[in-house]
Coordinates of C-alpha atoms in Angstrom, one line a residue:
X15 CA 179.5 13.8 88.8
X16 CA 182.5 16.4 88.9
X17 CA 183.8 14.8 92.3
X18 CA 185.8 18.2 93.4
X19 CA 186.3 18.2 96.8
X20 CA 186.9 22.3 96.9
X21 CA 183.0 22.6 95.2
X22 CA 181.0 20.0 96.8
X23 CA 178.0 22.2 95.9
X24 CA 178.7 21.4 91.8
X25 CA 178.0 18.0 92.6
X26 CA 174.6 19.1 94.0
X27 CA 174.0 21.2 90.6
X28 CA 175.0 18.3 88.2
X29 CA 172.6 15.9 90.1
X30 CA 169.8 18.9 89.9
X31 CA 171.0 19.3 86.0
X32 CA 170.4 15.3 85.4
X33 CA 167.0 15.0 87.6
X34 CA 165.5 18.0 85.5
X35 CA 166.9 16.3 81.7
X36 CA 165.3 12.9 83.2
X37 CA 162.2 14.4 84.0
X38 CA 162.0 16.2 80.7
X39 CA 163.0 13.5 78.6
X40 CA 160.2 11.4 80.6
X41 CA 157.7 13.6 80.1
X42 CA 158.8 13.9 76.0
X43 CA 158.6 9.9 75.9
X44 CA 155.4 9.8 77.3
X45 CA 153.5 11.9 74.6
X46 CA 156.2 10.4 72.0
X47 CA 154.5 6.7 72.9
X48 CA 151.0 8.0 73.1
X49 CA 150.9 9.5 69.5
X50 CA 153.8 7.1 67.8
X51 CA 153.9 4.2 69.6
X52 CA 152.1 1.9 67.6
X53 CA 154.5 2.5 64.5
X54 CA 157.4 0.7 64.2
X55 CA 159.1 3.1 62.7
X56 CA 159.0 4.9 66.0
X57 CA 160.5 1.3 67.9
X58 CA 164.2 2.8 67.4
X59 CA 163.8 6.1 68.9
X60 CA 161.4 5.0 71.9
X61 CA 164.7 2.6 72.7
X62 CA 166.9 5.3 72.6
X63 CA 165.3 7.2 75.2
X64 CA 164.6 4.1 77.3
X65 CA 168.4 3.3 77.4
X66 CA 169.3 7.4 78.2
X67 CA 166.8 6.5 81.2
X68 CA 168.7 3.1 82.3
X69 CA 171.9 5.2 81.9
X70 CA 170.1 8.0 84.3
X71 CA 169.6 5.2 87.1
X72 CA 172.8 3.4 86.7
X73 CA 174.7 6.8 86.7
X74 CA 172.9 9.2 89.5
X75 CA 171.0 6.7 91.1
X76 CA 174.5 5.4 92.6
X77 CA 175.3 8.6 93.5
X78 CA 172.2 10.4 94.5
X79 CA 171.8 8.7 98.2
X80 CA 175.2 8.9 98.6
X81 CA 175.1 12.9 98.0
X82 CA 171.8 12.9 99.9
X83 CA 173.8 11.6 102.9
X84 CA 176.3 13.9 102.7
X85 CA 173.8 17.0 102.2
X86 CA 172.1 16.2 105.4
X87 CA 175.7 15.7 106.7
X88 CA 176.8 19.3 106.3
X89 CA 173.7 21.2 106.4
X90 CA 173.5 23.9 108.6
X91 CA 170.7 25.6 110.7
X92 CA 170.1 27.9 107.8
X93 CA 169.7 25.4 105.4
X94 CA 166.8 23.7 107.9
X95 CA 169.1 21.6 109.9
X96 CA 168.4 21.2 114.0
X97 CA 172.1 21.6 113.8
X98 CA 174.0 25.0 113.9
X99 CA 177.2 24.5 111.8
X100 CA 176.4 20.6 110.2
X101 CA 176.8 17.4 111.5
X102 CA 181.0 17.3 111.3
X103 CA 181.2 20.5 113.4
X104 CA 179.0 19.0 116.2
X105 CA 180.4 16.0 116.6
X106 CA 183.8 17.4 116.7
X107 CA 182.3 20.1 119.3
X108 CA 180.9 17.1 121.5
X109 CA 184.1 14.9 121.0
X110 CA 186.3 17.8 122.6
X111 CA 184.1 18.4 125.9
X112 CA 184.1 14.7 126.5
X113 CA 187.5 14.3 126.0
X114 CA 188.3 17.4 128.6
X115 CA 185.6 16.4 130.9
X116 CA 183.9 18.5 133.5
X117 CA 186.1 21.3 134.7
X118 CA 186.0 20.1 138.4
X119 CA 187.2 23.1 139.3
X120 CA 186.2 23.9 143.4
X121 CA 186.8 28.2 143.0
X122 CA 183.9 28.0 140.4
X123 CA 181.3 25.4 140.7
X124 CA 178.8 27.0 138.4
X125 CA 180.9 26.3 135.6
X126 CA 180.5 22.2 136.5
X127 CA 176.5 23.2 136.0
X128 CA 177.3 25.0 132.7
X129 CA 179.3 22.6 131.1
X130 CA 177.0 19.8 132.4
X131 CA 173.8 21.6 130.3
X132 CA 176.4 22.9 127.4
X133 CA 177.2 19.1 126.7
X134 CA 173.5 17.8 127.8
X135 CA 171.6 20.4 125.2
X136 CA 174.4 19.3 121.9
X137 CA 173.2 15.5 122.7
X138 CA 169.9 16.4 122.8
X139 CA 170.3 18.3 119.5
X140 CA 172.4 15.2 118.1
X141 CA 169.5 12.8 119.1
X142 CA 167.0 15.2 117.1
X143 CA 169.3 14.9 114.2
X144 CA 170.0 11.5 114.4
X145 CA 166.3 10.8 114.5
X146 CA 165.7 12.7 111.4
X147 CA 168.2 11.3 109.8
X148 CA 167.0 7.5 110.1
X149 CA 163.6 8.1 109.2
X150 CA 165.0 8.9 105.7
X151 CA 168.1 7.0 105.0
X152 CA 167.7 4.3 107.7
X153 CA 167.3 1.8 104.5
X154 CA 170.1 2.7 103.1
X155 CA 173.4 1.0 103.4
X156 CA 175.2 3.8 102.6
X157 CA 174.0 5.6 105.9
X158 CA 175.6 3.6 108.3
X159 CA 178.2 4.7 108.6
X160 CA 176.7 7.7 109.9
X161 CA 174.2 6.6 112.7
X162 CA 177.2 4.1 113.3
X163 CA 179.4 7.3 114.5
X164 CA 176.7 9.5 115.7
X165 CA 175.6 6.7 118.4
X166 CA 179.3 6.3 119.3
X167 CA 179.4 9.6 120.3
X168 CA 176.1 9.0 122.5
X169 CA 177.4 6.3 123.8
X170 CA 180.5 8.3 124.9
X171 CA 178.3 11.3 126.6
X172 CA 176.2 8.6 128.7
X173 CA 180.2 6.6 129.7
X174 CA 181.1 10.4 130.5
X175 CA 178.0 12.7 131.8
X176 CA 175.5 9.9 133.3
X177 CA 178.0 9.1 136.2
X178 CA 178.7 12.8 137.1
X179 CA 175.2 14.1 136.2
X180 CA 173.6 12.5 139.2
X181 CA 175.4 13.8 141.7
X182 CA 176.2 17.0 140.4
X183 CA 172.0 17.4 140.2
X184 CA 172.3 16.3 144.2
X185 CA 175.1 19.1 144.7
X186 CA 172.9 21.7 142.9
X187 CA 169.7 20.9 144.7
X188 CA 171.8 20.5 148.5
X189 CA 173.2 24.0 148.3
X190 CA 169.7 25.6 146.2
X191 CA 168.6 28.8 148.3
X192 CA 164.6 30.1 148.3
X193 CA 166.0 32.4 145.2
X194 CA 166.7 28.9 143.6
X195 CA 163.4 27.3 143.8
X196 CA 164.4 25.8 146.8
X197 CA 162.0 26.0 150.2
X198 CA 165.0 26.5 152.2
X199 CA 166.1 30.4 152.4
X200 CA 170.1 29.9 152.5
X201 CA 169.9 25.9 151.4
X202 CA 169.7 22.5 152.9
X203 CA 173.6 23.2 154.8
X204 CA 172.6 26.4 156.4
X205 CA 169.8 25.3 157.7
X206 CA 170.8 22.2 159.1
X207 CA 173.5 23.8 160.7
X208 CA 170.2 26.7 161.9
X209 CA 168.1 24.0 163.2
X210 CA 170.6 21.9 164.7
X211 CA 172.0 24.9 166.6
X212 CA 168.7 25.7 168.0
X213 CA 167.4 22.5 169.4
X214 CA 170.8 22.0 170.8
X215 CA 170.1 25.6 172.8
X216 CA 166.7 24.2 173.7
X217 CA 163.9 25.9 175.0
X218 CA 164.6 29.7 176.5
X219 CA 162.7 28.8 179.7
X220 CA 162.7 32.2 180.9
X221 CA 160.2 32.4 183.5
X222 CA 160.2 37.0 183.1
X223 CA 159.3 36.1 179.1
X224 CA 157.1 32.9 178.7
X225 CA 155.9 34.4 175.4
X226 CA 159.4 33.2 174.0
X227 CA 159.1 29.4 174.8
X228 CA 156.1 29.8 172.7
X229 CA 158.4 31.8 170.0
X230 CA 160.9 28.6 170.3
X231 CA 158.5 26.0 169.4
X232 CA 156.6 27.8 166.5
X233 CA 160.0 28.6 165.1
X234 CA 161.2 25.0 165.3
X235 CA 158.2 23.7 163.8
X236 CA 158.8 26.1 160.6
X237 CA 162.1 24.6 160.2
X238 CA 160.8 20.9 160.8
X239 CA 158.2 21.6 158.5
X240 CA 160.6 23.0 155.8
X241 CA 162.7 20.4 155.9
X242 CA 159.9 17.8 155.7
X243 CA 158.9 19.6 152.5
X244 CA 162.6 20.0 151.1
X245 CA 163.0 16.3 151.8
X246 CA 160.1 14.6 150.0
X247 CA 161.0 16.9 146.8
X248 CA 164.5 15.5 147.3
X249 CA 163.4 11.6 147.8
X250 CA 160.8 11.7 144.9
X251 CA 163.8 13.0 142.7
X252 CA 167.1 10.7 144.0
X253 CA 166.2 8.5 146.5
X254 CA 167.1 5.5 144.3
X255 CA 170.9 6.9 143.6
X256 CA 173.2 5.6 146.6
X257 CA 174.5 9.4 146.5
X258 CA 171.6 10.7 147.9
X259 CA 171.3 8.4 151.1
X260 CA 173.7 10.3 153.4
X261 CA 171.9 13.1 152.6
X262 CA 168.9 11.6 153.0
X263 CA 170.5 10.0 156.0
X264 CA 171.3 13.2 158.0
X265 CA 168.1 15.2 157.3
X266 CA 166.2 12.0 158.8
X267 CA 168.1 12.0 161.9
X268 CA 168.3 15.8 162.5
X269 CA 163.9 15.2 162.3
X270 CA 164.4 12.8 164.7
X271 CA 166.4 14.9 167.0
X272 CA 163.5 17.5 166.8
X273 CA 161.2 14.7 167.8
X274 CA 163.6 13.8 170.6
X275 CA 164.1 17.5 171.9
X276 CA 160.3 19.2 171.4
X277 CA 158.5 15.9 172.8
X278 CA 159.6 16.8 176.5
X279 CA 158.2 20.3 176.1
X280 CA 155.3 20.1 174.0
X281 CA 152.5 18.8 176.0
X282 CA 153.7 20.9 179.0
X283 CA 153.4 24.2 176.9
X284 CA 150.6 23.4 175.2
X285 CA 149.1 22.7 179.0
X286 CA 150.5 26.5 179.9
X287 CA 149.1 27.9 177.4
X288 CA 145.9 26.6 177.9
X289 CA 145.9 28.2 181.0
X290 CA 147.6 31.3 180.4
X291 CA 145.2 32.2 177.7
X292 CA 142.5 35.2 177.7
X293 CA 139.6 35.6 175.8
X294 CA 141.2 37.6 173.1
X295 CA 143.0 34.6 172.2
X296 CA 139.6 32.4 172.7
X297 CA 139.7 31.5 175.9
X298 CA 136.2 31.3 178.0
X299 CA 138.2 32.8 180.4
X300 CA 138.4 36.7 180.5
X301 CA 142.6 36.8 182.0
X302 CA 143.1 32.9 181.7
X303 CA 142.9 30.0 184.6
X304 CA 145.3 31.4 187.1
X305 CA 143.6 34.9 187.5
X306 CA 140.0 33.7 187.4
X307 CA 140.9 31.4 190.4
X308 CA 142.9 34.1 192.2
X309 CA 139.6 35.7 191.8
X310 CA 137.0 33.2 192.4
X311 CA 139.0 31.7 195.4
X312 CA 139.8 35.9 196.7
X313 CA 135.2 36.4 196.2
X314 CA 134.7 32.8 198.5
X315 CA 136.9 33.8 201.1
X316 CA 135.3 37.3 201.7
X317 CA 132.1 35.5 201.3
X318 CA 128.2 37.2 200.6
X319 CA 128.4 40.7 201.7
X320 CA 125.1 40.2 203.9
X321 CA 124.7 43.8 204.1
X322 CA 121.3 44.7 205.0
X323 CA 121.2 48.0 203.5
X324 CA 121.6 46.7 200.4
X325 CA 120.4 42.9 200.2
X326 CA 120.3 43.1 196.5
X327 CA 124.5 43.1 196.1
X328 CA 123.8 39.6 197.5
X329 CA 122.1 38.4 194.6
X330 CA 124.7 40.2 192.8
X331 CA 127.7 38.1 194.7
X332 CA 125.1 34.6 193.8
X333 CA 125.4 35.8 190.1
X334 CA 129.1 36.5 190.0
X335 CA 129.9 33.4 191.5
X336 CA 128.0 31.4 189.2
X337 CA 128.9 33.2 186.3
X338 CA 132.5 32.4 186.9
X339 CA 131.8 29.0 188.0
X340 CA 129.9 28.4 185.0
X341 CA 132.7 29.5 183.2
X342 CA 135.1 27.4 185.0
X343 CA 133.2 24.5 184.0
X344 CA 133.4 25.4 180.3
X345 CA 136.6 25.7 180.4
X346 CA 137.2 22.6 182.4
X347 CA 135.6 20.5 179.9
X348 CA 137.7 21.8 176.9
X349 CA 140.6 21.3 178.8
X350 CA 140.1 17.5 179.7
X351 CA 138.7 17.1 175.8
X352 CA 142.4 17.9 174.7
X353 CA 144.4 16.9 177.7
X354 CA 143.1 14.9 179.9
X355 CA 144.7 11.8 178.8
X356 CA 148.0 13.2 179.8
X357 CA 149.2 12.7 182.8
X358 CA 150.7 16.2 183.2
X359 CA 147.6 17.9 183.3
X360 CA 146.5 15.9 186.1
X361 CA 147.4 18.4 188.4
X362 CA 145.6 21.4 186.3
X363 CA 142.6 19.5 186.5
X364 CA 142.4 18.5 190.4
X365 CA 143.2 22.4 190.8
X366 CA 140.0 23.7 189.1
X367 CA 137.7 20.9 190.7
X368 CA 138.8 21.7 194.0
X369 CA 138.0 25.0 193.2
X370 CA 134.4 23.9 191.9
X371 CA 133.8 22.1 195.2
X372 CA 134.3 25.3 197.5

């Protein structure tokens, strides 16, 4: 084999060169031995070819894997290789990022994520290889040398990247904004800081807008809820790192801080609201509780017109008033069904049935 190092391919070409005289000095031998081979005369020649062939296997054999090796070594991705410039190119590519680590650098975070998928998609590329590689020369000797230094290198990314991947993944999915992928609009600090705010205001209370207390709890309720859901995506994913529990930590405590703040108010506006509600908003009630008894009570006190003119407006008072006591009923019974094992609506409920008993 020439040996040049400045024309590696020529080696290539001579091995091509012998494999094709081989073949063709096979193929003579064969039809030599099936029309001569039973003459002696033809015992001489069928040895000379048989010792060209031992010289073929003694010759290239030895230096056929070896070549193989080193083709798969420097092809490239045009010659069908996974690998852009060859094998020594990406290992040397590799062996620099890990050496210089992740930039680190706190002006430009994005270039931690960059580096972190440059280095991530070259192993992944090197384990394809690497894979390839051992499923044809795994066998050979002469190969390991190869896979030897190729899982060096892997073992160097996992020393380097697994202990900065992790929390670098939590960094990325903390400060992810609704543009992201995240279900949080401006990520998980903003609206910590949002919802933590708010509960610490507490409810507006304002007696002129009662509509906004309303407004308050719906609002908080979104941002429980979207922290609920931003919190099981984060547990399913890290929950087993110990870099994720502060996190993990604060969300939970800031949930129960909701829990602590809403509790006091919810069953009390959920009581007002009962009340306050019309018919438009499903209500049995046609202006809510406080304005059918402002009625009913207003339609007792006058009492039956007992106009004999006109005798039939009484039977139209009896109606009335039995229309909205009917109605007061209903809605009676609805309320107790969803609050009358609280004991705030205790006085709710004495109000209408002293009503009922006039």
């Amino acid at each position: 084999i020439p040996g040049n190092p400045r024309f590696p391919e020529r080696d290539n070409e001579w091995v091509d060169e012998r494999v094709k005289e081989k073949e063709l000095l096979v193929e003579w031998l064969e039809d030599f031995k099936s029309k001569l081979g039973e003459y002696e005369e033809a015992a001489a020649t069928i040895q000379e070819c048989e010792m060209a062939l031992d010289r073929f296997k003694q010759v290239v054999d030895s230096v056929r894997v070896p070549l193989l090796i080193q083709n798969a070594r420097n092809a490239r991705r045009a010659d069908g290789s996974c690998l852009e410039y060859g094998l020594e190119f990406h290992l040397k590519g590799m062996a620099s990022m890990l050496e210089k680590g992740i930039p680190g650098d706190p002006r430009f975070p994005e270039r931690d994520n960059e580096w972190i998928e440059k280095i991530t998609a070259s192993k992944e590329l090197l384990v394809q290889w690497l894979e390839d590689f051992k499923s044809s020369y795994n066998q050979y000797q002469e190969a390991w040398a190869t896979i030897d230094e190729c899982e060096r290198i892997l073992q160097t990314y996992s020393a380097v990247v697994d202990k900065i991947k992790i929390p670098l993944e939590i960094q990325n999915a903390v400060n992810a904004r609704k543009a992201d992928g995240s279900v949080l609009e401006y990520g998980l600090k903003y609206h910590l800081d949002h919802f933590s705010a708010a509960l610490e205001k507490g409810l507006p209370q304002n007696p002129r807008f009662p509509e906004r207390d309303n407004e308050w709890m719906n609002a908080r309720a979104k941002d429980r809820d979207c922290l609920i859901e931003w919190l099981e995506g984060f547990k399913a994913k890290y929950q087993q790192y110990e870099q994720a529990r502060e996190t993990i930590s604060t969300c939970e405590d800031l949930l129960d801080k909701y829990r602590t703040v809403t509790d006091p108010y919810r069953v009390p506006l959920l009581i007002q609201n009962a009340r306050n509600a019309r018919k438009a908003q499903g209500s049995c009630l046609e202006y809510g509780l406080d304005y059918h008894l402002r009625s009913f009570h207003s339609a007792l006190e006058k009492g039956i017109p007992g106009d004999k003119r006109f005798p039939e407006r009484d039977n139209e008072w009896i109606t009335e008033r039995a229309k909205e006591r009917d109605a007061l009923v209903q809605w009676l019974e609805t309320f107790k069904s969803e609050y009358g094992q609280y004991p705030i609506a205790s006085t709710t409920i004495e109000e209408v049935e002293t009503a009922l008993q006039l």
